[in-house]
Amino acid sequence: MSVAPNGSRAAFRMGAGRAIGVPGIVLFASFFGFGAFARAAGLDVFQATIITATVFALPGQVVLVDQIATGASLAAATVAVTLTAVRLLPMTVAILPVLRQPGQSAWKQIPLSHFVAVTVWIESMRRLPEVERHLRIPYYLGIVASLWPICIVATVLGYEIAGGVPAAIAAALLLLTPFYFLLSMMTAARERIDWLAIVAGFCLGPVFYRYMPGLDLLWTGLVGGTGAFVLTRGWRQ
């Protein structure tokens, strides 16, 4: 069923309202943990905040802070962060056609792609198909306008009160986003290929982590997703 807000402003407000709930709470806790982590790594609050505002992807931020803390070269840090960002490319490719307006050129979508993080992608792909196409960009921007400031505020708060948060709790907070992503994917799974991909990820993840650390996430998604696609296509034929 199509959701038809009364104009772009209504679509923007609706997207913002949907994002403030569970997605916003999970991201707040996760980025609160990142703020504590950044302080422990020796960054100042301005650096931690700028990283959140510009990178806006928790795994990449953690890797970047770790590279800074260990004194890695700029080239090494760039490669490490780029590898963590590879997982966002298929998400970007999947969501841009959903957002694209009739006759809209591709370059106008480039600014939208900057905000394609895991939680934004999950909420957008769940909700946007129900929204009329000409209102999808305002709806998407409403999601972003809620979650982006939440992450920035959480980073600052986590940094400022990091002294009172045990390291184990700060580390646990960082895991909330991947758990939320997993549960959201399971909730949204409708077809056999979806469940095959999820099960393949569970099975292959530890194997690639053991034998290909650093590239484990990339190979798990590539092999598991391709295998699920091939098996499903074979069954349908």
GROMACS .gro file of C-alpha atoms in nm:
model
  237
    1MET     CA    1   0.000   0.000   0.000
    2SER     CA    2   0.133   0.342  -0.091
    3VAL     CA    3   0.193   0.600   0.180
    4ALA     CA    4   0.090   0.945   0.059
    5PRO     CA    5   0.206   1.229   0.286
    6ASN     CA    6   0.059   1.566   0.201
    7GLY     CA    7   0.361   1.720   0.030
    8SER     CA    8   0.738   1.715   0.069
    9ARG     CA    9   0.740   1.866   0.418
   10ALA     CA   10   0.501   1.603   0.546
   11ALA     CA   11   0.714   1.330   0.389
   12PHE     CA   12   1.024   1.478   0.551
   13ARG     CA   13   0.856   1.486   0.893
   14MET     CA   14   0.727   1.132   0.851
   15GLY     CA   15   1.075   1.001   0.769
   16ALA     CA   16   1.223   1.186   1.064
   17GLY     CA   17   0.958   1.049   1.297
   18ARG     CA   18   1.011   0.691   1.185
   19ALA     CA   19   1.388   0.720   1.244
   20ILE     CA   20   1.372   0.866   1.595
   21GLY     CA   21   1.238   0.542   1.748
   22VAL     CA   22   1.434   0.218   1.773
   23PRO     CA   23   1.689   0.310   1.498
   24GLY     CA   24   1.774   0.635   1.675
   25ILE     CA   25   1.808   0.466   2.015
   26VAL     CA   26   2.037   0.196   1.878
   27LEU     CA   27   2.256   0.445   1.695
   28PHE     CA   28   2.275   0.673   1.999
   29ALA     CA   29   2.405   0.388   2.214
   30SER     CA   30   2.649   0.275   1.944
   31PHE     CA   31   2.798   0.619   1.883
   32PHE     CA   32   2.807   0.685   2.256
   33GLY     CA   33   3.043   0.388   2.269
   34PHE     CA   34   3.242   0.530   1.979
   35GLY     CA   35   3.289   0.858   2.166
   36ALA     CA   36   3.430   0.669   2.463
   37PHE     CA   37   3.653   0.466   2.230
   38ALA     CA   38   3.785   0.779   2.057
   39ARG     CA   39   3.877   0.935   2.391
   40ALA     CA   40   4.059   0.620   2.501
   41ALA     CA   41   4.253   0.627   2.172
   42GLY     CA   42   4.382   0.977   2.246
   43LEU     CA   43   4.168   1.189   2.012
   44ASP     CA   44   4.018   1.518   2.123
   45VAL     CA   45   3.645   1.580   2.114
   46PHE     CA   46   3.663   1.793   1.799
   47GLN     CA   47   3.844   1.517   1.607
   48ALA     CA   48   3.595   1.254   1.724
   49THR     CA   49   3.301   1.472   1.623
   50ILE     CA   50   3.445   1.553   1.280
   51ILE     CA   51   3.502   1.181   1.213
   52THR     CA   52   3.138   1.104   1.294
   53ALA     CA   53   3.007   1.396   1.087
   54THR     CA   54   3.213   1.314   0.777
   55VAL     CA   55   3.248   0.935   0.780
   56PHE     CA   56   2.907   0.850   0.929
   57ALA     CA   57   2.975   0.475   0.925
   58LEU     CA   58   3.069   0.314   1.254
   59PRO     CA   59   3.300   0.033   1.133
   60GLY     CA   60   3.500   0.276   0.920
   61GLN     CA   61   3.523   0.521   1.210
   62VAL     CA   62   3.650   0.252   1.447
   63VAL     CA   63   3.911   0.142   1.195
   64LEU     CA   64   4.020   0.501   1.133
   65VAL     CA   65   4.060   0.575   1.505
   66ASP     CA   66   4.252   0.251   1.552
   67GLN     CA   67   4.487   0.343   1.267
   68ILE     CA   68   4.544   0.686   1.419
   69ALA     CA   69   4.608   0.539   1.765
   70THR     CA   70   4.864   0.291   1.633
   71GLY     CA   71   5.049   0.557   1.434
   72ALA     CA   72   4.973   0.405   1.092
   73SER     CA   73   5.064   0.597   0.780
   74LEU     CA   74   4.804   0.796   0.588
   75ALA     CA   75   4.817   0.545   0.302
   76ALA     CA   76   4.760   0.249   0.534
   77ALA     CA   77   4.471   0.423   0.710
   78THR     CA   78   4.315   0.512   0.374
   79VAL     CA   79   4.331   0.154   0.250
   80ALA     CA   80   4.193   0.014   0.576
   81VAL     CA   81   3.897   0.252   0.586
   82THR     CA   82   3.829   0.201   0.215
   83LEU     CA   83   3.809  -0.176   0.266
   84THR     CA   84   3.549  -0.133   0.540
   85ALA     CA   85   3.349   0.098   0.312
   86VAL     CA   86   3.334  -0.156   0.027
   87ARG     CA   87   3.030  -0.316   0.192
   88LEU     CA   88   2.837   0.011   0.140
   89LEU     CA   89   2.880   0.007  -0.238
   90PRO     CA   90   2.614  -0.261  -0.305
   91MET     CA   91   2.380  -0.078  -0.066
   92THR     CA   92   2.431   0.247  -0.256
   93VAL     CA   93   2.375   0.076  -0.591
   94ALA     CA   94   2.053  -0.078  -0.454
   95ILE     CA   95   1.902   0.236  -0.301
   96LEU     CA   96   1.978   0.500  -0.565
   97PRO     CA   97   1.733   0.359  -0.823
   98VAL     CA   98   1.467   0.360  -0.549
   99LEU     CA   99   1.534   0.729  -0.483
  100ARG     CA  100   1.577   0.842  -0.843
  101GLN     CA  101   1.309   1.072  -0.980
  102PRO     CA  102   1.198   1.052  -1.344
  103GLY     CA  103   1.443   1.240  -1.562
  104GLN     CA  104   1.682   1.306  -1.274
  105SER     CA  105   2.052   1.295  -1.365
  106ALA     CA  106   2.287   1.068  -1.174
  107TRP     CA  107   2.512   1.350  -1.047
  108LYS     CA  108   2.224   1.495  -0.846
  109GLN     CA  109   2.214   1.174  -0.644
  110ILE     CA  110   2.580   1.187  -0.542
  111PRO     CA  111   2.512   1.399  -0.227
  112LEU     CA  112   2.241   1.150  -0.125
  113SER     CA  113   2.485   0.861  -0.144
  114HIS     CA  114   2.707   1.011   0.130
  115PHE     CA  115   2.445   0.922   0.392
  116VAL     CA  116   2.404   0.559   0.290
  117ALA     CA  117   2.500   0.396   0.619
  118VAL     CA  118   2.369   0.062   0.743
  119THR     CA  119   2.080   0.192   0.957
  120VAL     CA  120   1.978   0.459   0.705
  121TRP     CA  121   1.979   0.197   0.431
  122ILE     CA  122   1.773  -0.054   0.630
  123GLU     CA  123   1.507   0.200   0.727
  124SER     CA  124   1.494   0.348   0.377
  125MET     CA  125   1.462   0.015   0.197
  126ARG     CA  126   1.191  -0.095   0.440
  127ARG     CA  127   0.983   0.223   0.407
  128LEU     CA  128   1.053   0.384   0.069
  129PRO     CA  129   0.866   0.130  -0.148
  130GLU     CA  130   0.549   0.237   0.037
  131VAL     CA  131   0.610   0.606  -0.039
  132GLU     CA  132   0.508   0.773  -0.365
  133ARG     CA  133   0.816   0.817  -0.583
  134HIS     CA  134   0.811   1.197  -0.596
  135LEU     CA  135   0.818   1.206  -0.212
  136ARG     CA  136   1.092   0.951  -0.155
  137ILE     CA  137   1.385   1.192  -0.143
  138PRO     CA  138   1.221   1.417   0.122
  139TYR     CA  139   1.132   1.104   0.320
  140TYR     CA  140   1.492   0.978   0.294
  141LEU     CA  141   1.630   1.316   0.397
  142GLY     CA  142   1.398   1.311   0.697
  143ILE     CA  143   1.557   0.984   0.810
  144VAL     CA  144   1.903   1.131   0.761
  145ALA     CA  145   1.813   1.458   0.936
  146SER     CA  146   1.717   1.260   1.247
  147LEU     CA  147   1.994   1.001   1.261
  148TRP     CA  148   2.293   1.217   1.164
  149PRO     CA  149   2.255   1.471   1.450
  150ILE     CA  150   2.178   1.187   1.694
  151CYS     CA  151   2.511   1.024   1.607
  152ILE     CA  152   2.702   1.351   1.646
  153VAL     CA  153   2.544   1.431   1.985
  154ALA     CA  154   2.601   1.075   2.107
  155THR     CA  155   2.968   1.094   2.008
  156VAL     CA  156   3.019   1.414   2.208
  157LEU     CA  157   2.836   1.279   2.514
  158GLY     CA  158   3.020   0.948   2.499
  159TYR     CA  159   3.351   1.131   2.477
  160GLU     CA  160   3.276   1.369   2.764
  161ILE     CA  161   3.163   1.104   3.013
  162ALA     CA  162   3.388   0.825   2.892
  163GLY     CA  163   3.571   0.819   3.224
  164GLY     CA  164   3.263   0.676   3.391
  165VAL     CA  165   3.195   0.405   3.131
  166PRO     CA  166   3.384   0.075   3.169
  167ALA     CA  167   3.575  -0.031   2.859
  168ALA     CA  168   3.373  -0.353   2.829
  169ILE     CA  169   3.044  -0.159   2.820
  170ALA     CA  170   3.179   0.085   2.561
  171ALA     CA  171   3.285  -0.208   2.343
  172ALA     CA  172   2.944  -0.374   2.386
  173LEU     CA  173   2.768  -0.056   2.276
  174LEU     CA  174   2.957  -0.067   1.947
  175LEU     CA  175   2.800  -0.406   1.874
  176LEU     CA  176   2.442  -0.277   1.893
  177THR     CA  177   2.438  -0.154   1.533
  178PRO     CA  178   2.540  -0.486   1.370
  179PHE     CA  179   2.291  -0.673   1.591
  180TYR     CA  180   2.018  -0.428   1.492
  181PHE     CA  181   2.113  -0.471   1.126
  182LEU     CA  182   2.095  -0.850   1.157
  183LEU     CA  183   1.755  -0.848   1.329
  184SER     CA  184   1.619  -0.598   1.077
  185MET     CA  185   1.733  -0.815   0.787
  186MET     CA  186   1.567  -1.120   0.944
  187THR     CA  187   1.246  -0.925   0.999
  188ALA     CA  188   1.245  -0.801   0.640
  189ALA     CA  189   1.330  -1.143   0.489
  190ARG     CA  190   1.043  -1.259   0.272
  191GLU     CA  191   1.190  -1.498   0.015
  192ARG     CA  192   1.407  -1.808   0.024
  193ILE     CA  193   1.708  -1.620  -0.113
  194ASP     CA  194   1.699  -1.381   0.183
  195TRP     CA  195   1.717  -1.660   0.441
  196LEU     CA  196   1.980  -1.849   0.243
  197ALA     CA  197   2.201  -1.540   0.241
  198ILE     CA  198   2.156  -1.489   0.617
  199VAL     CA  199   2.237  -1.854   0.696
  200ALA     CA  200   2.536  -1.844   0.461
  201GLY     CA  201   2.665  -1.537   0.643
  202PHE     CA  202   2.641  -1.716   0.979
  203CYS     CA  203   2.827  -2.020   0.845
  204LEU     CA  204   3.093  -1.852   0.632
  205GLY     CA  205   3.169  -1.554   0.858
  206PRO     CA  206   3.379  -1.747   1.115
  207VAL     CA  207   3.561  -1.936   0.838
  208PHE     CA  208   3.672  -1.625   0.651
  209TYR     CA  209   3.751  -1.449   0.979
  210ARG     CA  210   3.986  -1.736   1.063
  211TYR     CA  211   4.163  -1.760   0.728
  212MET     CA  212   4.122  -1.414   0.573
  213PRO     CA  213   4.111  -1.157   0.855
  214GLY     CA  214   4.056  -0.804   0.734
  215LEU     CA  215   3.871  -0.921   0.423
  216ASP     CA  216   3.637  -1.161   0.601
  217LEU     CA  217   3.327  -0.942   0.573
  218LEU     CA  218   3.383  -0.878   0.203
  219TRP     CA  219   3.433  -1.246   0.114
  220THR     CA  220   3.148  -1.361   0.337
  221GLY     CA  221   2.905  -1.131   0.157
  222LEU     CA  222   3.043  -1.210  -0.189
  223VAL     CA  223   3.047  -1.589  -0.154
  224GLY     CA  224   2.736  -1.621   0.062
  225GLY     CA  225   2.525  -1.384  -0.145
  226THR     CA  226   2.635  -1.535  -0.476
  227GLY     CA  227   2.574  -1.887  -0.346
  228ALA     CA  228   2.225  -1.794  -0.226
  229PHE     CA  229   2.146  -1.640  -0.565
  230VAL     CA  230   2.270  -1.943  -0.761
  231LEU     CA  231   2.083  -2.195  -0.543
  232THR     CA  232   1.759  -1.996  -0.557
  233ARG     CA  233   1.781  -1.958  -0.933
  234GLY     CA  234   1.840  -2.332  -0.967
  235TRP     CA  235   1.534  -2.414  -0.756
  236ARG     CA  236   1.315  -2.177  -0.958
  237GLN     CA  237   1.424  -2.334  -1.284
   0.00000   0.00000   0.00000
